[in-house]
Amino acid sequence: MEPDWTQLLPELLSIISKKASTTIEEYVNLRAVCKPWRKTLTPRPLHLPNQVPWLMLPRLSPDDFRKNGIDDSYITFYDLSRSTVHRFELSFLSGKYIRGSSHGWLILEHDHRLSLLNPITRTSIELPSFRDISTNLVVGYKRKWSESFDETRGYKRCIQKVILSSNPSEPGCVVVARFNSLNSLLCYCRIGDSSWAKLREDVGDNLSFSALWDFIFHNNLVFTISCDGGATIYDLENLSVKTFASRLNTHRCNLVQGVGQSAGPIVVKQSVNSGKTSFSVYEWVNNGEPKWCQVRNIGKQVLFFNRSRPMRALSSANLQLEKWQGNQICYYAWSPMGSEYFQIGINCVNLESGKDVEDINSPSDVFPTNSGATLWLTPSLI
């Protein structure tokens, strides 16, 4: 009598799933073997290791979709690990601006509010409205957002960058948003809150030096750097603030989340000379005198980096990946094809040697120059 594999004990099937699936695709295929397995195996596994990020391919803005009469409810990702493209039809995406990604979720802006969307599970979370904040934003000299734009012509985006403290499906997730204003307004809320709270707002006549440059979460603390390189750390639990005068040239710098229990985040500084891109990395060191120190080895970590200005760096990732050599920075670059189209090339460079790592296949698609931003998404079933 042959064994009935559909009737395995749940404990045994759980062990098999942990041994037989290390990627989202493998786990999804395992659950699809039969109905009993699909019923037994959770749709939100916790055992999967870090997944290789996907690159969201450029798409038009909702305004351009609307002008051209094109459906904007789809999104396309390039899967580095398999050199394939994943296309999702998501009605929830229609009419919304993609403002970034974090922990496998897309961050969407629309109608004076933010929403979070996991494109794989199709789960969405609504955040509180910020209409009272956005209508009073100072966008020019003594000029408010509400005075600079006729909203009857369409929605004007108010958000520059958004970060999450953790996966939004986990309890206690905090969202921090940087509004598009001259005074570097930062506000935050927790999942389930009914309103936003102010975290930071720059004031004074010398904002060009002290203004916010970039910000990131690290171990539930919000780290910010100003244009003059000064660092400020916000603890949202006890609302304490610590400021450090550590100086760093912030030109072409971005903050990336640090690793585990390290003292702080990482600063990635990029430079381009004669078409060649190089990177410098700085870690936050807190040995008596907190400061940024340059490092040439980040161990087994791989940084996935956006080549853009910090407030347009809509995503970044600092991961330890199976089958990937560490101490690398993976980034993408746009290659013009005439004046109307471009392609995207994906590159990896070794941080210590500065040399390019083995070639990574890049998407073969061609995109119009009026396409929107590109970003990394670390796929997640949670």
CSV table of C-alpha atoms in Angstrom, one decimal:
chain,number,residue,atom,x,y,z
A,1,MET,CA,0.0,0.0,0.0
A,2,GLU,CA,1.5,3.3,-1.1
A,3,PRO,CA,1.7,6.1,1.4
A,4,ASP,CA,-0.9,9.0,1.1
A,5,TRP,CA,1.3,12.0,0.9
A,6,THR,CA,-1.7,14.3,1.1
A,7,GLN,CA,-2.3,13.2,4.7
A,8,LEU,CA,1.1,14.0,6.3
A,9,LEU,CA,1.0,15.2,9.9
A,10,PRO,CA,1.1,19.0,10.1
A,11,GLU,CA,4.4,18.8,12.2
A,12,LEU,CA,6.1,16.7,9.5
A,13,LEU,CA,4.8,18.9,6.7
A,14,SER,CA,6.2,22.0,8.5
A,15,ILE,CA,9.6,20.4,8.7
A,16,ILE,CA,9.5,19.5,5.0
A,17,SER,CA,8.5,23.1,4.1
A,18,LYS,CA,11.5,24.5,5.9
A,19,LYS,CA,13.9,22.1,4.2
A,20,ALA,CA,12.4,22.2,0.7
A,21,SER,CA,11.6,25.9,0.3
A,22,THR,CA,14.0,28.9,0.6
A,23,THR,CA,12.4,31.2,-1.9
A,24,ILE,CA,8.9,32.5,-2.2
A,25,GLU,CA,8.4,30.7,-5.5
A,26,GLU,CA,9.4,27.3,-3.9
A,27,TYR,CA,7.0,27.9,-1.0
A,28,VAL,CA,4.1,28.9,-3.2
A,29,ASN,CA,4.7,25.8,-5.3
A,30,LEU,CA,4.8,23.6,-2.2
A,31,ARG,CA,1.4,24.9,-1.0
A,32,ALA,CA,0.0,24.2,-4.5
A,33,VAL,CA,0.8,20.5,-4.4
A,34,CYS,CA,-2.7,19.6,-3.1
A,35,LYS,CA,-5.5,21.1,-1.1
A,36,PRO,CA,-4.6,19.5,2.3
A,37,TRP,CA,-1.1,20.9,2.0
A,38,ARG,CA,-2.4,24.4,1.1
A,39,LYS,CA,-4.7,24.2,4.1
A,40,THR,CA,-2.0,23.1,6.5
A,41,LEU,CA,0.8,25.4,5.4
A,42,THR,CA,0.4,29.0,6.5
A,43,PRO,CA,0.2,31.6,3.7
A,44,ARG,CA,2.6,33.8,5.8
A,45,PRO,CA,5.7,31.7,6.5
A,46,LEU,CA,8.3,33.0,8.9
A,47,HIS,CA,11.2,30.6,8.0
A,48,LEU,CA,12.1,32.0,4.6
A,49,PRO,CA,15.5,33.8,4.5
A,50,ASN,CA,16.1,37.2,3.0
A,51,GLN,CA,14.9,37.2,-0.6
A,52,VAL,CA,16.9,38.8,-3.5
A,53,PRO,CA,15.2,42.2,-4.2
A,54,TRP,CA,13.2,42.8,-7.2
A,55,LEU,CA,13.6,45.9,-9.3
A,56,MET,CA,10.3,47.8,-10.0
A,57,LEU,CA,10.4,48.7,-13.7
A,58,PRO,CA,9.6,52.3,-14.6
A,59,ARG,CA,6.0,53.2,-15.2
A,60,LEU,CA,4.1,56.3,-16.1
A,61,SER,CA,2.5,58.5,-13.4
A,62,PRO,CA,-1.2,58.3,-12.8
A,63,ASP,CA,-1.6,61.7,-14.6
A,64,ASP,CA,0.2,60.3,-17.7
A,65,PHE,CA,-1.8,57.1,-17.6
A,66,ARG,CA,-5.0,59.1,-17.4
A,67,LYS,CA,-4.0,61.5,-20.3
A,68,ASN,CA,-3.2,58.5,-22.5
A,69,GLY,CA,-6.3,56.5,-21.5
A,70,ILE,CA,-4.2,53.7,-20.3
A,71,ASP,CA,-5.1,51.4,-17.4
A,72,ASP,CA,-2.7,52.0,-14.4
A,73,SER,CA,-3.6,49.1,-12.3
A,74,TYR,CA,-0.6,47.0,-13.2
A,75,ILE,CA,3.0,46.9,-12.0
A,76,THR,CA,6.1,45.0,-13.2
A,77,PHE,CA,9.1,43.8,-11.4
A,78,TYR,CA,12.4,42.4,-12.6
A,79,ASP,CA,13.5,39.3,-10.6
A,80,LEU,CA,17.4,39.4,-10.3
A,81,SER,CA,17.6,35.8,-9.0
A,82,ARG,CA,15.8,34.3,-12.0
A,83,SER,CA,16.2,37.0,-14.7
A,84,THR,CA,12.5,37.0,-15.2
A,85,VAL,CA,9.7,39.6,-15.1
A,86,HIS,CA,6.7,39.4,-12.8
A,87,ARG,CA,3.6,41.4,-13.7
A,88,PHE,CA,0.8,42.1,-11.2
A,89,GLU,CA,-2.7,43.4,-11.9
A,90,LEU,CA,-3.6,45.4,-8.8
A,91,SER,CA,-6.8,47.4,-8.9
A,92,PHE,CA,-5.9,49.0,-5.5
A,93,LEU,CA,-2.9,50.6,-7.3
A,94,SER,CA,-5.1,52.6,-9.7
A,95,GLY,CA,-4.8,56.4,-9.4
A,96,LYS,CA,-2.1,56.2,-6.7
A,97,TYR,CA,1.5,57.5,-6.8
A,98,ILE,CA,4.2,55.1,-5.7
A,99,ARG,CA,6.4,56.9,-3.1
A,100,GLY,CA,8.7,54.1,-2.1
A,101,SER,CA,8.9,50.6,-0.7
A,102,SER,CA,9.9,49.1,2.7
A,103,HIS,CA,9.9,45.6,4.1
A,104,GLY,CA,8.3,44.2,1.0
A,105,TRP,CA,5.4,46.7,0.9
A,106,LEU,CA,4.8,49.5,-1.6
A,107,ILE,CA,4.1,53.0,-0.2
A,108,LEU,CA,1.3,54.8,-2.1
A,109,GLU,CA,0.1,58.4,-2.0
A,110,HIS,CA,-3.3,59.6,-3.0
A,111,ASP,CA,-6.0,62.1,-1.8
A,112,HIS,CA,-4.0,63.5,1.1
A,113,ARG,CA,-3.2,60.1,2.6
A,114,LEU,CA,-0.8,57.2,2.4
A,115,SER,CA,-1.6,53.5,1.9
A,116,LEU,CA,0.6,50.4,2.1
A,117,LEU,CA,0.3,47.5,-0.3
A,118,ASN,CA,2.0,44.1,-0.4
A,119,PRO,CA,1.9,43.4,-4.2
A,120,ILE,CA,2.3,39.6,-3.6
A,121,THR,CA,-0.3,39.0,-1.0
A,122,ARG,CA,-2.5,41.9,-2.2
A,123,THR,CA,-2.9,43.0,1.4
A,124,SER,CA,-3.4,46.8,1.9
A,125,ILE,CA,-3.3,49.1,5.0
A,126,GLU,CA,-4.8,52.6,5.1
A,127,LEU,CA,-2.9,55.3,7.0
A,128,PRO,CA,-4.6,58.5,8.5
A,129,SER,CA,-5.3,61.5,6.3
A,130,PHE,CA,-2.8,64.3,6.3
A,131,ARG,CA,-5.0,66.9,4.7
A,132,ASP,CA,-4.7,69.3,7.6
A,133,ILE,CA,-0.9,69.1,7.3
A,134,SER,CA,-0.6,69.3,3.5
A,135,THR,CA,-2.8,72.3,3.0
A,136,ASN,CA,-0.6,74.3,5.3
A,137,LEU,CA,2.8,73.2,3.9
A,138,VAL,CA,5.2,76.0,3.2
A,139,VAL,CA,6.4,75.4,-0.4
A,140,GLY,CA,7.8,78.8,-1.2
A,141,TYR,CA,8.7,82.1,0.5
A,142,LYS,CA,5.6,82.8,2.6
A,143,ARG,CA,3.6,80.6,0.3
A,144,LYS,CA,1.5,77.7,1.3
A,145,TRP,CA,0.7,74.5,-0.7
A,146,SER,CA,-3.0,75.5,-0.9
A,147,GLU,CA,-2.1,78.8,-2.4
A,148,SER,CA,0.3,77.4,-5.0
A,149,PHE,CA,-1.9,74.8,-6.7
A,150,ASP,CA,-5.5,74.5,-8.0
A,151,GLU,CA,-6.5,71.0,-6.8
A,152,THR,CA,-9.3,70.9,-9.4
A,153,ARG,CA,-6.6,70.2,-12.0
A,154,GLY,CA,-5.6,67.1,-10.2
A,155,TYR,CA,-3.8,65.9,-7.0
A,156,LYS,CA,-0.5,67.4,-6.2
A,157,ARG,CA,1.9,65.1,-4.4
A,158,CYS,CA,2.9,66.2,-0.9
A,159,ILE,CA,5.3,63.4,0.2
A,160,GLN,CA,9.0,63.2,-0.6
A,161,LYS,CA,10.0,60.0,1.3
A,162,VAL,CA,8.5,57.5,3.7
A,163,ILE,CA,10.2,54.9,5.9
A,164,LEU,CA,8.8,52.0,8.0
A,165,SER,CA,10.2,50.8,11.3
A,166,SER,CA,9.3,47.1,10.5
A,167,ASN,CA,6.9,45.0,8.4
A,168,PRO,CA,3.5,46.7,8.8
A,169,SER,CA,1.8,43.4,9.6
A,170,GLU,CA,3.8,43.3,12.8
A,171,PRO,CA,2.5,45.1,16.0
A,172,GLY,CA,4.0,48.5,16.7
A,173,CYS,CA,5.1,49.4,13.1
A,174,VAL,CA,5.8,53.2,12.9
A,175,VAL,CA,5.6,55.2,9.6
A,176,VAL,CA,7.7,58.4,9.2
A,177,ALA,CA,7.0,60.7,6.3
A,178,ARG,CA,9.0,63.7,5.0
A,179,PHE,CA,6.6,66.3,3.5
A,180,ASN,CA,7.5,68.4,0.4
A,181,SER,CA,8.1,71.7,2.2
A,182,LEU,CA,10.9,74.2,2.8
A,183,ASN,CA,11.0,73.5,6.5
A,184,SER,CA,11.9,69.8,6.3
A,185,LEU,CA,8.7,68.7,8.0
A,186,LEU,CA,8.8,65.1,9.4
A,187,CYS,CA,5.7,63.5,10.8
A,188,TYR,CA,5.0,60.0,12.1
A,189,CYS,CA,2.1,57.7,13.0
A,190,ARG,CA,1.7,54.1,14.1
A,191,ILE,CA,-0.4,51.6,12.2
A,192,GLY,CA,-4.0,52.1,13.5
A,193,ASP,CA,-3.5,55.7,14.5
A,194,SER,CA,-6.1,58.3,13.5
A,195,SER,CA,-3.7,61.2,13.0
A,196,TRP,CA,-0.1,62.1,12.3
A,197,ALA,CA,2.3,63.7,14.9
A,198,LYS,CA,5.0,66.1,14.2
A,199,LEU,CA,8.6,64.8,14.7
A,200,ARG,CA,10.8,67.6,13.2
A,201,GLU,CA,10.3,71.0,11.6
A,202,ASP,CA,13.3,73.2,10.8
A,203,VAL,CA,13.0,76.9,11.6
A,204,GLY,CA,15.2,79.9,11.2
A,205,ASP,CA,16.9,81.9,8.5
A,206,ASN,CA,19.8,79.5,7.8
A,207,LEU,CA,17.9,76.4,6.7
A,208,SER,CA,20.2,75.7,3.8
A,209,PHE,CA,22.9,74.3,6.2
A,210,SER,CA,20.8,72.8,9.0
A,211,ALA,CA,17.9,71.5,6.8
A,212,LEU,CA,17.2,67.8,6.7
A,213,TRP,CA,19.2,65.8,4.1
A,214,ASP,CA,18.1,62.2,4.7
A,215,PHE,CA,16.6,59.9,7.3
A,216,ILE,CA,16.3,56.2,8.1
A,217,PHE,CA,15.1,53.8,10.8
A,218,HIS,CA,17.7,51.8,12.8
A,219,ASN,CA,16.7,49.6,15.8
A,220,ASN,CA,13.5,51.6,16.2
A,221,LEU,CA,15.3,54.9,16.3
A,222,VAL,CA,15.0,57.5,13.6
A,223,PHE,CA,18.4,58.7,12.4
A,224,THR,CA,18.6,62.0,10.4
A,225,ILE,CA,21.5,63.8,8.8
A,226,SER,CA,21.4,67.5,7.9
A,227,CYS,CA,23.0,69.3,5.0
A,228,ASP,CA,26.0,70.2,7.1
A,229,GLY,CA,26.5,66.5,8.1
A,230,GLY,CA,25.2,66.8,11.6
A,231,ALA,CA,23.3,63.8,13.0
A,232,THR,CA,20.1,63.7,15.1
A,233,ILE,CA,18.6,60.6,16.7
A,234,TYR,CA,14.9,60.4,17.7
A,235,ASP,CA,13.5,57.8,20.1
A,236,LEU,CA,9.8,57.6,19.5
A,237,GLU,CA,9.2,55.6,22.6
A,238,ASN,CA,10.3,58.3,25.1
A,239,LEU,CA,10.3,61.2,22.6
A,240,SER,CA,14.0,61.9,23.4
A,241,VAL,CA,16.3,63.7,20.9
A,242,LYS,CA,20.1,63.5,20.7
A,243,THR,CA,22.1,65.8,18.4
A,244,PHE,CA,25.7,65.3,17.3
A,245,ALA,CA,27.9,67.7,15.4
A,246,SER,CA,29.7,65.0,13.5
A,247,ARG,CA,30.5,66.5,10.1
A,248,LEU,CA,30.2,64.7,6.8
A,249,ASN,CA,30.1,66.0,3.2
A,250,THR,CA,26.5,65.0,2.3
A,251,HIS,CA,26.9,65.6,-1.4
A,252,ARG,CA,25.4,62.5,-3.2
A,253,CYS,CA,24.9,60.6,0.1
A,254,ASN,CA,22.1,58.3,1.2
A,255,LEU,CA,21.3,56.7,4.5
A,256,VAL,CA,20.9,52.9,4.4
A,257,GLN,CA,19.7,50.8,7.4
A,258,GLY,CA,22.5,49.3,9.5
A,259,VAL,CA,22.9,45.7,10.5
A,260,GLY,CA,21.4,44.1,13.7
A,261,GLN,CA,22.8,45.7,16.9
A,262,SER,CA,25.3,48.0,15.2
A,263,ALA,CA,25.5,51.5,16.6
A,264,GLY,CA,23.7,53.1,13.7
A,265,PRO,CA,22.9,53.2,10.0
A,266,ILE,CA,25.2,53.3,7.0
A,267,VAL,CA,25.9,56.3,4.8
A,268,VAL,CA,26.6,55.4,1.1
A,269,LYS,CA,28.3,58.2,-0.9
A,270,GLN,CA,28.5,57.8,-4.7
A,271,SER,CA,30.7,59.5,-7.2
A,272,VAL,CA,30.8,59.3,-11.0
A,273,ASN,CA,34.1,60.1,-12.9
A,274,SER,CA,34.3,59.6,-16.6
A,275,GLY,CA,31.2,57.5,-16.6
A,276,LYS,CA,32.6,55.2,-13.8
A,277,THR,CA,30.6,54.9,-10.6
A,278,SER,CA,32.4,54.4,-7.3
A,279,PHE,CA,31.1,54.2,-3.7
A,280,SER,CA,32.3,55.1,-0.3
A,281,VAL,CA,30.6,53.7,2.8
A,282,TYR,CA,30.6,55.2,6.3
A,283,GLU,CA,29.4,53.5,9.5
A,284,TRP,CA,28.1,55.3,12.6
A,285,VAL,CA,30.6,54.5,15.4
A,286,ASN,CA,29.7,55.4,19.0
A,287,ASN,CA,33.0,54.9,20.9
A,288,GLY,CA,32.9,57.9,23.2
A,289,GLU,CA,32.8,60.4,20.4
A,290,PRO,CA,30.0,59.4,18.0
A,291,LYS,CA,31.0,60.0,14.3
A,292,TRP,CA,30.9,58.6,10.8
A,293,CYS,CA,33.9,56.4,10.0
A,294,GLN,CA,34.7,55.1,6.5
A,295,VAL,CA,34.8,51.3,6.0
A,296,ARG,CA,35.9,49.2,3.1
A,297,ASN,CA,34.4,45.9,4.3
A,298,ILE,CA,30.8,45.3,5.3
A,299,GLY,CA,31.2,41.6,5.7
A,300,LYS,CA,28.6,39.3,4.2
A,301,GLN,CA,26.2,42.2,3.5
A,302,VAL,CA,25.0,43.3,0.1
A,303,LEU,CA,23.7,46.8,-0.3
A,304,PHE,CA,21.0,47.5,-2.9
A,305,PHE,CA,21.2,51.1,-3.7
A,306,ASN,CA,19.3,53.7,-5.7
A,307,ARG,CA,21.4,56.1,-7.8
A,308,SER,CA,19.4,59.2,-7.0
A,309,ARG,CA,19.2,62.2,-4.6
A,310,PRO,CA,18.4,61.2,-1.0
A,311,MET,CA,14.8,62.4,-0.9
A,312,ARG,CA,14.2,60.5,-4.2
A,313,ALA,CA,16.0,57.4,-3.0
A,314,LEU,CA,12.7,55.6,-2.6
A,315,SER,CA,14.2,52.3,-1.4
A,316,SER,CA,17.4,50.7,-0.3
A,317,ALA,CA,18.2,47.4,1.3
A,318,ASN,CA,21.1,46.0,3.4
A,319,LEU,CA,20.8,42.2,3.2
A,320,GLN,CA,22.8,39.0,3.8
A,321,LEU,CA,21.8,36.7,0.9
A,322,GLU,CA,22.4,33.0,0.3
A,323,LYS,CA,24.6,32.3,-2.8
A,324,TRP,CA,25.7,35.9,-3.0
A,325,GLN,CA,29.2,37.1,-2.1
A,326,GLY,CA,29.3,39.8,0.5
A,327,ASN,CA,30.8,43.2,0.6
A,328,GLN,CA,29.0,44.3,-2.5
A,329,ILE,CA,26.9,47.2,-3.7
A,330,CYS,CA,24.2,46.5,-6.3
A,331,TYR,CA,22.8,49.4,-8.2
A,332,TYR,CA,21.1,50.3,-11.4
A,333,ALA,CA,21.8,52.9,-14.0
A,334,TRP,CA,19.8,54.4,-16.9
A,335,SER,CA,21.3,54.2,-20.4
A,336,PRO,CA,19.7,56.6,-22.9
A,337,MET,CA,18.6,55.3,-26.2
A,338,GLY,CA,18.2,58.6,-28.2
A,339,SER,CA,16.2,61.4,-26.6
A,340,GLU,CA,12.9,59.5,-26.0
A,341,TYR,CA,13.8,56.1,-24.6
A,342,PHE,CA,16.2,54.4,-22.2
A,343,GLN,CA,17.2,51.0,-20.8
A,344,ILE,CA,18.2,49.9,-17.3
A,345,GLY,CA,21.5,48.3,-16.5
A,346,ILE,CA,22.1,46.5,-13.2
A,347,ASN,CA,25.6,46.4,-11.8
A,348,CYS,CA,27.4,45.1,-8.7
A,349,VAL,CA,30.7,46.4,-7.4
A,350,ASN,CA,33.0,45.1,-4.7
A,351,LEU,CA,33.4,47.7,-2.1
A,352,GLU,CA,37.0,46.9,-1.2
A,353,SER,CA,38.5,46.5,-4.6
A,354,GLY,CA,36.1,48.9,-6.4
A,355,LYS,CA,35.9,46.4,-9.3
A,356,ASP,CA,32.7,45.2,-11.0
A,357,VAL,CA,31.5,41.8,-9.9
A,358,GLU,CA,30.4,39.2,-12.4
A,359,ASP,CA,27.8,40.3,-14.8
A,360,ILE,CA,24.1,40.4,-13.7
A,361,ASN,CA,21.5,40.1,-16.4
A,362,SER,CA,19.5,43.3,-16.9
A,363,PRO,CA,16.0,43.7,-18.1
A,364,SER,CA,15.8,44.0,-21.9
A,365,ASP,CA,12.8,46.4,-21.9
A,366,VAL,CA,12.9,49.9,-23.3
A,367,PHE,CA,11.2,52.7,-21.4
A,368,PRO,CA,10.0,56.2,-22.5
A,369,THR,CA,11.9,59.1,-20.8
A,370,ASN,CA,8.8,60.4,-19.1
A,371,SER,CA,8.5,57.2,-17.0
A,372,GLY,CA,8.5,57.5,-13.3
A,373,ALA,CA,11.1,56.4,-10.7
A,374,THR,CA,12.5,52.9,-10.2
A,375,LEU,CA,12.9,51.2,-6.9
A,376,TRP,CA,14.0,48.0,-5.1
A,377,LEU,CA,11.4,45.8,-3.5
A,378,THR,CA,12.3,42.9,-1.2
A,379,PRO,CA,9.5,40.4,-1.8
A,380,SER,CA,7.7,39.1,1.2
A,381,LEU,CA,4.7,36.9,2.0
A,382,ILE,CA,4.3,38.6,5.4
